[in-house]
mmCIF file of C-alpha atoms in Angstrom:
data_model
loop_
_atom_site.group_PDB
_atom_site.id
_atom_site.type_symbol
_atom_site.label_atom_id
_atom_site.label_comp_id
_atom_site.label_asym_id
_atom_site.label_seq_id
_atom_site.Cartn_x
_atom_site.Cartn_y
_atom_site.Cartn_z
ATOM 1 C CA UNK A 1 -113.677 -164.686 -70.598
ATOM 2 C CA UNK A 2 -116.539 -163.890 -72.789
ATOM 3 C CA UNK A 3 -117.734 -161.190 -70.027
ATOM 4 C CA UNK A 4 -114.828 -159.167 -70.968
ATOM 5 C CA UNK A 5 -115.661 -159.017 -74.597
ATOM 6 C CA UNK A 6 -119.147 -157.573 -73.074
ATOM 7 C CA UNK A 7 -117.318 -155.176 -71.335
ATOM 8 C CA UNK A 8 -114.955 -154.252 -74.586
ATOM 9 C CA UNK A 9 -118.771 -154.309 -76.389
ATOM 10 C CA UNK A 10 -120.674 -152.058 -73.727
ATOM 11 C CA UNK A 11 -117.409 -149.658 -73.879
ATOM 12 C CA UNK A 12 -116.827 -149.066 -77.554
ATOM 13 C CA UNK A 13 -120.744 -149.008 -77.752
ATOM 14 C CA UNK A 14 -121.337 -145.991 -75.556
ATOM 15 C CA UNK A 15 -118.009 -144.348 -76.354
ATOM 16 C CA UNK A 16 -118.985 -144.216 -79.921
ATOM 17 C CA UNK A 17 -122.644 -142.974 -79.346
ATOM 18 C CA UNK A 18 -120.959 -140.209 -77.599
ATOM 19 C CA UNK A 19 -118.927 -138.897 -80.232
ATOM 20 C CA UNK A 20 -121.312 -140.022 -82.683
ATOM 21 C CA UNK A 21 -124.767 -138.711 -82.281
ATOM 22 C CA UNK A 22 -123.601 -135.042 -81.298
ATOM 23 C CA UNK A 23 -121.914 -134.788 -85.175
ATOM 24 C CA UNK A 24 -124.731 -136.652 -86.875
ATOM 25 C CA UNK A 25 -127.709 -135.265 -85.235
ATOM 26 C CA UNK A 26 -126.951 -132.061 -84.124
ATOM 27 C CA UNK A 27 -125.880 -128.933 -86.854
ATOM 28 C CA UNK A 28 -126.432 -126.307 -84.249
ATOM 29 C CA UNK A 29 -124.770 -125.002 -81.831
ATOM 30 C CA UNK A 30 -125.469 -125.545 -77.868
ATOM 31 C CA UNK A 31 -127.066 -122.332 -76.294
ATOM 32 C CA UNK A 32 -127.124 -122.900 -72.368
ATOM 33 C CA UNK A 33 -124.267 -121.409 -70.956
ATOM 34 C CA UNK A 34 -124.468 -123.810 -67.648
ATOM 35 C CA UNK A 35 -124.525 -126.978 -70.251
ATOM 36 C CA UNK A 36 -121.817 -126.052 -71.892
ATOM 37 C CA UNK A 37 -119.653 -124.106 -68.839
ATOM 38 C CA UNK A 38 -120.412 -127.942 -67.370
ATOM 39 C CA UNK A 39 -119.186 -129.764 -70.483
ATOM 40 C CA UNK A 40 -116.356 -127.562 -69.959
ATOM 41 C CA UNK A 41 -115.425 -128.279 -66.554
ATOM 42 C CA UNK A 42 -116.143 -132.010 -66.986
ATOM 43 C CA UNK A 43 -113.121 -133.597 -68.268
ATOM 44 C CA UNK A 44 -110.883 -131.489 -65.639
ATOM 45 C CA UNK A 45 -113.133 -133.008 -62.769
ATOM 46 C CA UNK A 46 -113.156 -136.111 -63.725
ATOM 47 C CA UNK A 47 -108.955 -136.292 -64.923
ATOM 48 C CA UNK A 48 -108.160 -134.864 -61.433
ATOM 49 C CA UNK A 49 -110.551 -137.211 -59.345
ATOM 50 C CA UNK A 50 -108.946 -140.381 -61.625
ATOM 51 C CA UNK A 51 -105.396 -139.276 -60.747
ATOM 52 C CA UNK A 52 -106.061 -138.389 -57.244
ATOM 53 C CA UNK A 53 -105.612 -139.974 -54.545
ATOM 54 C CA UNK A 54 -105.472 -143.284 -57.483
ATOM 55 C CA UNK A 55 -101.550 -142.165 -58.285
ATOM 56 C CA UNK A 56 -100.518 -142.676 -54.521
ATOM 57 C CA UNK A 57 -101.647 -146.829 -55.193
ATOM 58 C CA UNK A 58 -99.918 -146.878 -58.957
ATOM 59 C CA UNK A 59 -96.474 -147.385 -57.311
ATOM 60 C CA UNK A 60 -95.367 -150.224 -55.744
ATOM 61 C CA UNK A 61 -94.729 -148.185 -52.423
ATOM 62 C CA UNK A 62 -96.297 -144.659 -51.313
ATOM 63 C CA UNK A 63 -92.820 -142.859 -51.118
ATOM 64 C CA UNK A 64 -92.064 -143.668 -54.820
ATOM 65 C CA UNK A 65 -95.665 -142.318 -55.292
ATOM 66 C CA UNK A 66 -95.335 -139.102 -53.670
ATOM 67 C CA UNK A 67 -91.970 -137.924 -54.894
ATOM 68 C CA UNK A 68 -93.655 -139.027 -58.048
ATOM 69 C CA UNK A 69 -96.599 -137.091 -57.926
ATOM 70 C CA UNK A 70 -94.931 -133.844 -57.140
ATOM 71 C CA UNK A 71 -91.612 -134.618 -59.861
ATOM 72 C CA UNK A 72 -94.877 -134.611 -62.599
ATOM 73 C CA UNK A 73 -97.199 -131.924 -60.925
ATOM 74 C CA UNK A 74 -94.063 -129.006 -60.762
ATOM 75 C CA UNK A 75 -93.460 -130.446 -64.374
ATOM 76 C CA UNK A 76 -96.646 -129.939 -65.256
ATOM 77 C CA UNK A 77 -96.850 -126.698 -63.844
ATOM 78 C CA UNK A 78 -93.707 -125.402 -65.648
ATOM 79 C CA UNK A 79 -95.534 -126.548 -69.254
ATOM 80 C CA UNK A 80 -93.580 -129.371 -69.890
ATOM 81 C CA UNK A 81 -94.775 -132.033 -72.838
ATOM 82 C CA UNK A 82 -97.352 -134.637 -71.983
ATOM 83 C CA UNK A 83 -94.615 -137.017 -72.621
ATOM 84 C CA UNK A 84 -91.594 -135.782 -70.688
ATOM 85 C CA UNK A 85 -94.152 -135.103 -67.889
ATOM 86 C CA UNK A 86 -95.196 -138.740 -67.776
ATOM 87 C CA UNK A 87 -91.524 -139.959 -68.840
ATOM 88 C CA UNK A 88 -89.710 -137.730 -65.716
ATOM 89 C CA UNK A 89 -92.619 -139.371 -63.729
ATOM 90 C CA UNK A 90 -91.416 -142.952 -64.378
ATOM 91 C CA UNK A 91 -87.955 -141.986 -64.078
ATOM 92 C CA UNK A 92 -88.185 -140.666 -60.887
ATOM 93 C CA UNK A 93 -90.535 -143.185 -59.360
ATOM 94 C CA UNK A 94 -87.889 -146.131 -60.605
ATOM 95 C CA UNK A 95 -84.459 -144.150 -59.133
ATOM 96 C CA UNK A 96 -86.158 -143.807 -55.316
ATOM 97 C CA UNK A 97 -87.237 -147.588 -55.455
ATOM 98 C CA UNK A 98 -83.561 -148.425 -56.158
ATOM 99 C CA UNK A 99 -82.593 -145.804 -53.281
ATOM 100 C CA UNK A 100 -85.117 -147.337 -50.718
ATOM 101 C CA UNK A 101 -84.011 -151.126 -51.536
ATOM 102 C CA UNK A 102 -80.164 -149.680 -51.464
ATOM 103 C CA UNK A 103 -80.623 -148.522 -47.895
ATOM 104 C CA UNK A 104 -83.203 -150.979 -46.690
ATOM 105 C CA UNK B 1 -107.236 -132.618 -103.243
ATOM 106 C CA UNK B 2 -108.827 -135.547 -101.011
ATOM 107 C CA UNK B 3 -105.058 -137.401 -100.713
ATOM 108 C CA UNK B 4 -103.685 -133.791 -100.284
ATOM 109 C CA UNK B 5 -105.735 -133.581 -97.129
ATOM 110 C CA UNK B 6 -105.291 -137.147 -96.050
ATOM 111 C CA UNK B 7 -101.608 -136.046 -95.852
ATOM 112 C CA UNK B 8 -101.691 -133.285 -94.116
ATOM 113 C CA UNK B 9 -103.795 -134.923 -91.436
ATOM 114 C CA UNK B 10 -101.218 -137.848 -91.945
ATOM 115 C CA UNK B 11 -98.462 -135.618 -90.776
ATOM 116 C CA UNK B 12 -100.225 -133.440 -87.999
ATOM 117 C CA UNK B 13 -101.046 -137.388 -86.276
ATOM 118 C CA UNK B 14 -97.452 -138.055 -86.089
ATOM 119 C CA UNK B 15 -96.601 -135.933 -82.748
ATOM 120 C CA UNK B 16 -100.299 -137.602 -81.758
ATOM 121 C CA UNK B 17 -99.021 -141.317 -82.650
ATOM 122 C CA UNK B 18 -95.750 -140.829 -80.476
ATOM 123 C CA UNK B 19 -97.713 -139.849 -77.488
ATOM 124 C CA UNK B 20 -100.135 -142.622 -77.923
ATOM 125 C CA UNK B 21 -97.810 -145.235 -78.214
ATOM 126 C CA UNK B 22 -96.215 -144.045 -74.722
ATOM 127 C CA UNK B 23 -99.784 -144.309 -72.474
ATOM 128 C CA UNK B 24 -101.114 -146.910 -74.468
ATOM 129 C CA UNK B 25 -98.007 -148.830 -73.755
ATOM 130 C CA UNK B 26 -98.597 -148.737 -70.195
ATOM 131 C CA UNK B 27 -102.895 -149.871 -70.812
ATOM 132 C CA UNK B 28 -101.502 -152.764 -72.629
ATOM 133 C CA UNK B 29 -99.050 -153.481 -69.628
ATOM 134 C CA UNK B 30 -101.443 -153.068 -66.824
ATOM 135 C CA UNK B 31 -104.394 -155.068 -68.693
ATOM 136 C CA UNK B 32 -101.976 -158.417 -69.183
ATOM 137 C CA UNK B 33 -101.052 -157.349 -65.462
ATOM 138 C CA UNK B 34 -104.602 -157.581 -64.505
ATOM 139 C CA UNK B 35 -105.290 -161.004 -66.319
ATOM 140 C CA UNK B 36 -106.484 -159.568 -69.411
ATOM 141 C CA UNK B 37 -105.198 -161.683 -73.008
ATOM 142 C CA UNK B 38 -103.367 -159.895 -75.399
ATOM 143 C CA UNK B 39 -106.006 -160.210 -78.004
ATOM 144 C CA UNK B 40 -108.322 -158.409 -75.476
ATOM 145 C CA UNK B 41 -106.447 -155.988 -74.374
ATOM 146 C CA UNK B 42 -105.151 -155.203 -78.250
ATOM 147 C CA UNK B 43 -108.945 -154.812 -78.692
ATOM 148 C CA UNK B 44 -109.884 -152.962 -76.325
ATOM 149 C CA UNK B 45 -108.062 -150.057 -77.427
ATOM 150 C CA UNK B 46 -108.600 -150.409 -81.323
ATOM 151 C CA UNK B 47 -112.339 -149.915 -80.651
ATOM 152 C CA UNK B 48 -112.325 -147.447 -77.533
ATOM 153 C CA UNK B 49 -109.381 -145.038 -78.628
ATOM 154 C CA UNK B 50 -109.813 -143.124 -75.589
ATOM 155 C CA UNK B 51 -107.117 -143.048 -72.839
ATOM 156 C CA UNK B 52 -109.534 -142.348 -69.377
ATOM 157 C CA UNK B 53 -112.395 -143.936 -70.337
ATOM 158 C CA UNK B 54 -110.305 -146.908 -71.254
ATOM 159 C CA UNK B 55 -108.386 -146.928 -67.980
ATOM 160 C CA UNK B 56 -111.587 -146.459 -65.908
ATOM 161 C CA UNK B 57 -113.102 -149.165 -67.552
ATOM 162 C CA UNK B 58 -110.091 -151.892 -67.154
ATOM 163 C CA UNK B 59 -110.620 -150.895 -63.355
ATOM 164 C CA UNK B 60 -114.233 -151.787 -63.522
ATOM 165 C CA UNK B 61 -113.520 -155.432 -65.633
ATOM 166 C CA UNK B 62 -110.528 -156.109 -63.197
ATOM 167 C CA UNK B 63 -112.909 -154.999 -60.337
ATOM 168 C CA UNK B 64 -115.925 -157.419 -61.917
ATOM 169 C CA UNK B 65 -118.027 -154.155 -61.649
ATOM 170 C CA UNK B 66 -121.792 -154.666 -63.372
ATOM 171 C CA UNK B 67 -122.366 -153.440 -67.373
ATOM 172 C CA UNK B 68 -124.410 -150.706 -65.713
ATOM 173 C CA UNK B 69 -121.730 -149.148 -63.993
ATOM 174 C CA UNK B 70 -119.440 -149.449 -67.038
ATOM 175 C CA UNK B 71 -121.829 -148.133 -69.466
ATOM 176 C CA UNK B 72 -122.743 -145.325 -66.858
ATOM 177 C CA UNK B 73 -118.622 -144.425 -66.345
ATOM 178 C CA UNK B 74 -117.780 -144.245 -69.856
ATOM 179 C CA UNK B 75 -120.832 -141.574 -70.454
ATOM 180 C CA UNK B 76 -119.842 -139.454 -67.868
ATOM 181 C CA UNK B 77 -115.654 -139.738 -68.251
ATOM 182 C CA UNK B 78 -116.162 -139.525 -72.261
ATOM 183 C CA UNK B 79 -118.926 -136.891 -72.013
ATOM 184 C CA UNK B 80 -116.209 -134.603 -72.999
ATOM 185 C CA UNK B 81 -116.741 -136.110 -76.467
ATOM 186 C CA UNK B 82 -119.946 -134.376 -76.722
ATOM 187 C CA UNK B 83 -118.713 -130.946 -76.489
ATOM 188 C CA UNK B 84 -116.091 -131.939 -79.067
ATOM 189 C CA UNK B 85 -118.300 -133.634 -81.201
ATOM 190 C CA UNK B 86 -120.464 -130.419 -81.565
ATOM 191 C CA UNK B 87 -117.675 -128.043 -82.202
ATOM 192 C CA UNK B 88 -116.285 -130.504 -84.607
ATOM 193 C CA UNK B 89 -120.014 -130.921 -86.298
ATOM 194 C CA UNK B 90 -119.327 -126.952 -87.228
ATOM 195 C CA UNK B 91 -116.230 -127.149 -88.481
ATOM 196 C CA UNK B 92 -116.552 -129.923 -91.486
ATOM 197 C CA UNK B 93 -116.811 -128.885 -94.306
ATOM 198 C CA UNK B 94 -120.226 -129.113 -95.955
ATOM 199 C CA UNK B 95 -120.045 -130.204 -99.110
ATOM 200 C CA UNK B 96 -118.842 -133.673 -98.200
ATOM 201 C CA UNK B 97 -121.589 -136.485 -97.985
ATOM 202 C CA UNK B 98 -123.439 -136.646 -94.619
ATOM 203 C CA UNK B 99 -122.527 -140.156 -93.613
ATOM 204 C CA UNK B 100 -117.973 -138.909 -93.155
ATOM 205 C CA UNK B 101 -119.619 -138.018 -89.873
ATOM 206 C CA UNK B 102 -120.067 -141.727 -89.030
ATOM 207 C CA UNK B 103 -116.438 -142.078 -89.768
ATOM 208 C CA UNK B 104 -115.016 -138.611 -88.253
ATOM 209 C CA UNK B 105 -116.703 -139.485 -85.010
ATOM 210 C CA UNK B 106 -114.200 -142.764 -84.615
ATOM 211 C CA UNK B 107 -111.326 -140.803 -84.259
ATOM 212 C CA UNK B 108 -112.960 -138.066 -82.117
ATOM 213 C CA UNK B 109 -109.769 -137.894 -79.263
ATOM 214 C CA UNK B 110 -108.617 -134.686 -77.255
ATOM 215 C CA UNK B 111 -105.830 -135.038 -79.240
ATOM 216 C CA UNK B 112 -107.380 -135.114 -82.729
ATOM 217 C CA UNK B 113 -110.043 -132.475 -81.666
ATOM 218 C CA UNK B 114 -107.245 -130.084 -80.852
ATOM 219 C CA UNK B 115 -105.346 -130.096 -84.540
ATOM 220 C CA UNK B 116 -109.148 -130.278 -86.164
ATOM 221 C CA UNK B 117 -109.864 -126.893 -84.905
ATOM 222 C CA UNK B 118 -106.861 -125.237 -85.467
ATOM 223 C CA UNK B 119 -107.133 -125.188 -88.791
ATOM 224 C CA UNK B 120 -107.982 -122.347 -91.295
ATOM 225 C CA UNK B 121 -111.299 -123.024 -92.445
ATOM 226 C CA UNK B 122 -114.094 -125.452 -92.942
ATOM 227 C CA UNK B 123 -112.470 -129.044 -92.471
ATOM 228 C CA UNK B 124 -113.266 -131.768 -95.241
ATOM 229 C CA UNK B 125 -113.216 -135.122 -93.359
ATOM 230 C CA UNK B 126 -109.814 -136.550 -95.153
ATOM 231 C CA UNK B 127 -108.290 -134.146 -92.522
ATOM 232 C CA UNK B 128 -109.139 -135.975 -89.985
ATOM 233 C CA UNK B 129 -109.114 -139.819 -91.380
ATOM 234 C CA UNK B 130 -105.619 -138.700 -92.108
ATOM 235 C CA UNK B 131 -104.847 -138.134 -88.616
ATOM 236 C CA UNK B 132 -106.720 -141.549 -87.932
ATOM 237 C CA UNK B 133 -104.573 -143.287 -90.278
ATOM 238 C CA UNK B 134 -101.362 -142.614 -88.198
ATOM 239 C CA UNK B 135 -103.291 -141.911 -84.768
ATOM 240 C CA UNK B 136 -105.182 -145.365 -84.596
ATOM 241 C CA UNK B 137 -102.292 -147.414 -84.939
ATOM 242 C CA UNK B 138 -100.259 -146.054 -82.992
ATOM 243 C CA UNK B 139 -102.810 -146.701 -80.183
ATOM 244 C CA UNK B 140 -103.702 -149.912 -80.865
ATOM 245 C CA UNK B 141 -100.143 -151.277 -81.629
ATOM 246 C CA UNK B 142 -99.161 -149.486 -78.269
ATOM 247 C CA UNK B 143 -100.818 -151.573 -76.080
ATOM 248 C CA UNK B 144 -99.837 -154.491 -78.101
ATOM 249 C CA UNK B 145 -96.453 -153.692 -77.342
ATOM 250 C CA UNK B 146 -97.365 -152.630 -73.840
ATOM 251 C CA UNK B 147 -99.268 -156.082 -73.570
ATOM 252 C CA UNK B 148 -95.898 -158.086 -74.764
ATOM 253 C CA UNK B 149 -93.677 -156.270 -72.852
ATOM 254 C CA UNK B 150 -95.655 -156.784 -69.497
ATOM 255 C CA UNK B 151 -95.299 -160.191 -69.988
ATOM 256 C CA UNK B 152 -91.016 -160.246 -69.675
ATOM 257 C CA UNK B 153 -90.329 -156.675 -68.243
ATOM 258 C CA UNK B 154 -89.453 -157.016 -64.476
ATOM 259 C CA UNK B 155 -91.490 -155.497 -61.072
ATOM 260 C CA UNK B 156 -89.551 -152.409 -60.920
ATOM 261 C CA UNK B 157 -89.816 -151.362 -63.890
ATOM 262 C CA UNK B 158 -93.290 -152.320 -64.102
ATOM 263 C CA UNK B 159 -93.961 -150.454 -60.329
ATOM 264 C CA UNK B 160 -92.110 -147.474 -62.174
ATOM 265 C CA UNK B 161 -94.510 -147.094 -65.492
ATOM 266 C CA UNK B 162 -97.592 -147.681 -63.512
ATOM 267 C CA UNK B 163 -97.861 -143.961 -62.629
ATOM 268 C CA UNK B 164 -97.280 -142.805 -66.335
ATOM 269 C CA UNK B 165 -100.948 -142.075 -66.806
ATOM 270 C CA UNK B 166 -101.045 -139.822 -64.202
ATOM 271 C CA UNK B 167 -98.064 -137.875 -65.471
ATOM 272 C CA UNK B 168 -99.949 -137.355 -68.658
ATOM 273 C CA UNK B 169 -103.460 -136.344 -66.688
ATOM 274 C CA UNK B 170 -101.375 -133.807 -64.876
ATOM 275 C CA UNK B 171 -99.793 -132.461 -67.669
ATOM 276 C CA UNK B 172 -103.229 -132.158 -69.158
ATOM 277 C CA UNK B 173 -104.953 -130.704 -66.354
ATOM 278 C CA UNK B 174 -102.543 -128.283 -64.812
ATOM 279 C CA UNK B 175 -101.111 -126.082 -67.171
ATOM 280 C CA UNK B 176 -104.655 -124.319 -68.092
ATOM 281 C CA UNK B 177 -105.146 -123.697 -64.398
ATOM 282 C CA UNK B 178 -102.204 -121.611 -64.124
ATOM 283 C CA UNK B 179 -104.599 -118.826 -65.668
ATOM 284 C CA UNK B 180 -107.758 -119.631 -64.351
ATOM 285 C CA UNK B 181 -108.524 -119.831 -60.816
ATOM 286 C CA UNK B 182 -111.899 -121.308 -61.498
ATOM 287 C CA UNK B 183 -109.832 -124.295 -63.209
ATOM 288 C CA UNK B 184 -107.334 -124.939 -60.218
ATOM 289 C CA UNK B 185 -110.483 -125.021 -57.858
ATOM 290 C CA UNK B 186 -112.055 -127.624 -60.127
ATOM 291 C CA UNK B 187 -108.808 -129.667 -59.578
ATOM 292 C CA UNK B 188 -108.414 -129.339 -55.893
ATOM 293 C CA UNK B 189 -112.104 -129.863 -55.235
ATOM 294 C CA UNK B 190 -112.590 -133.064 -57.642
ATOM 295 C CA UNK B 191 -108.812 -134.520 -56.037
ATOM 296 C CA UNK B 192 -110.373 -134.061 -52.383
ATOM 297 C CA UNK B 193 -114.085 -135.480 -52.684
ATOM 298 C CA UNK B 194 -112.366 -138.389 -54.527
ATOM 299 C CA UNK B 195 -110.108 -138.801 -51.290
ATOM 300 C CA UNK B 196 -113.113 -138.486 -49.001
ATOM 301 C CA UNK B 197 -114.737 -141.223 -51.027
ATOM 302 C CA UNK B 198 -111.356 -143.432 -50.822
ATOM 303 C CA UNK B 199 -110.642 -142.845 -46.608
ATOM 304 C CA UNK B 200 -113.860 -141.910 -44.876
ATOM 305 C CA UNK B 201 -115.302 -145.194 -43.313
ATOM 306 C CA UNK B 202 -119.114 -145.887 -45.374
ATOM 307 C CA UNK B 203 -117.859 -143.355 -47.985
ATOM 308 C CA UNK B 204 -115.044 -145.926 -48.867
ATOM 309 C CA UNK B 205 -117.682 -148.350 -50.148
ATOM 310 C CA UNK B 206 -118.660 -146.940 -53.416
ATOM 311 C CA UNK B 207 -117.300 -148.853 -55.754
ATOM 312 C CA UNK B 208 -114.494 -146.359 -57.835
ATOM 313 C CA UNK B 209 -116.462 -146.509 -61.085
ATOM 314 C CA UNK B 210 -119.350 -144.441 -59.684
ATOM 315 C CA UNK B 211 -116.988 -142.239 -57.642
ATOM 316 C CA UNK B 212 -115.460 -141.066 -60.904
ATOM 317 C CA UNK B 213 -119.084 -140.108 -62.263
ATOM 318 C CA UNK B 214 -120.458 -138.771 -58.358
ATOM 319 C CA UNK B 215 -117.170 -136.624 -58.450
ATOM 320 C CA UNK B 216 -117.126 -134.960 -62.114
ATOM 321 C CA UNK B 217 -120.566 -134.478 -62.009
ATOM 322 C CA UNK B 218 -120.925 -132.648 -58.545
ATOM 323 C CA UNK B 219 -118.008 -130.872 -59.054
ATOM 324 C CA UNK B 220 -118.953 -129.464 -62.536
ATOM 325 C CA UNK B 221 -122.166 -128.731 -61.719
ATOM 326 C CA UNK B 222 -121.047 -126.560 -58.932
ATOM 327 C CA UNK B 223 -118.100 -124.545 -61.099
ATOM 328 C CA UNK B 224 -120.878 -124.239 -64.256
ATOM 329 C CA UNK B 225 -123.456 -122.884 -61.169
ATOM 330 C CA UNK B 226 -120.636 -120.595 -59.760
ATOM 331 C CA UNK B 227 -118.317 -119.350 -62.507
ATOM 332 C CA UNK B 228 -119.829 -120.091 -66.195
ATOM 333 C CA UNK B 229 -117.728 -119.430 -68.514
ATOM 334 C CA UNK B 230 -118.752 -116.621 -71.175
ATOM 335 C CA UNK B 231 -117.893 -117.354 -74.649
ATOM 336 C CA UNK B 232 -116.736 -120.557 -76.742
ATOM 337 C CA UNK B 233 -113.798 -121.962 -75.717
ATOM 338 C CA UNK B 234 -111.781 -124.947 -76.389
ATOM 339 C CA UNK B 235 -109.419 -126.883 -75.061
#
């Protein structure tokens, strides 16, 4: 049990150093265009390899995932909120479950 | 004029607290799901306030991954701080005593980024403690909902929030693609080396912590090498 508060500790530690140091340290601005083209990239990298192929396990069966995954990608894709994205997500993901215990 | 600014912060959170409460509902359930205590996982988020990095990590503690490889995945998922950090460290307002920084950088979220620099101006650092003030409870009393709930709600509807977080990436990730090509072939590229590291046999053994940071980091790399991007922009 106490290993998780080391993991809470190790978290919150380097999280904070992240946003910390950058505001405290540094008054300039960044220069390198590849550092800061990467720090743009980064966080759509490393959203898109969390969510992929992780969403097809976050289900309880890989249909319910699928229809899932597309129901909040063309949501997405239209501009919908964060919210109703995630929300129409659920939704859907909990109506085929009920469909595939109905028939099976 | 500080309490002026502490409200308007205060009420630019509030579309920022009802979001939070949603996603961190769903940490709070999944954490309890994984064996975590309510007091842990209520902690966790009141001193991470960061939806990814927190996610990532409860994979790594559920996973009994090493500190290394926790330390190592929150730089790399969180490194987006960095960038916001520095834009941020432009945009307060001067005058204000050096050490607000310590307390600005707390709060420093997508979310609370985003309303920082849209407004007119140098920022003084009420702005943002007043989006704190709303922002960080909603987060933390999220998952302490989330962590309650998970504890009565039944499977299904369990199985059915469990791909919330996703729904939120997506919504985060796609939309800006739409416009740039460079951005959809970040997606597509990061989604299939991540699948390469889940399927291919040998591949399949790195531990999903360090596939995270092998992933963003290659992937990145490659679009900063290929397309960089020519002025300032933010999120």
């Amino acid at each position: 049990m106490n290993k998780i508060f080391l993991y809470t500790f190790v978290m919150a530690a380097v999280t904070y150093l992240i946003r910390m140091l950058p505001l405290v340290l540094f008054k300039k601005e960044i220069t390198s265009t590849f550092v800061k083209s990467f720090l743009y990239y980064v966080p759509y990298a490393c959203l898109a390899a969390m969510t992929f192929p992780a969403i097809l396990g976050s289900t309880s069966c890989l249909i319910s995932a699928i229809i899932g995954f597309v129901v909040a990608a063309v949501l997405a894709f239209f501009r919908r909120s964060m919210i109703l994205v995630s929300l129409c997500a659920c939704g859907t993901v909990f109506i085929v479950e009920q469909i595939i215990r109905w028939i099976g | 004029m500080r309490l002026k600014y502490f409200k308007k912060g205060m009420k630019d959170g509030i579309p920022i607290l009802l979001g939070y409460f949603a996603v961190s509902f769903t940490f709070g359930m999944m954490a309890v799901q994984g064996g975590l205590s309510v007091f842990q996982s209520v902690s966790i988020s009141f001193l991470n306030l960061t939806s990814a990095g927190q996610f990532a990590g409860l994979d790594i503690i559920l996973a009994a991954g090493s500190l290394w490889e926790m330390a190592l995945t929150q730089l790399v998922i969180n490194l987006r701080y960095m960038l916001m950090s520095f834009s941020v460290g432009q945009k307060l307002d001067k005058k204000y005593a050096w050490w607000h920084r310590f307390g600005v950088a707390f709060g420093m979220t997508d979310e609370i980024f985003a309303i920082t620099m849209m407004q007119n101006g140098a920022v003084p650092p009420y702005y943002v403690y007043g989006a704190m003030a709303v922002a960080v409870p909603g987060w933390t009393l999220g998952t302490l909902a989330g962590a309650l709930a998970g504890q009565v709600l039944p499977d299904m509807i369990i199985s059915a929030l469990g791909i919330a977080i996703y729904g939120m990436f997506l919504a985060i990730i796609i939309p800006p693609a739409r416009k740039n090509s460079t951005l959809a072939w970040v997606i597509l590229g990061a989604m299939a080396l991540s699948s390469a590291f889940k399927y291919i046999p040998g591949l399949n053994r790195v531990s999903s912590g360090f596939v995270i940071i092998i992933v963003t980091v290659v992937v990145a790399a490659v679009a900063a090498a290929v397309r960089p991007i020519r002025e300032e922009r933010h999120e």
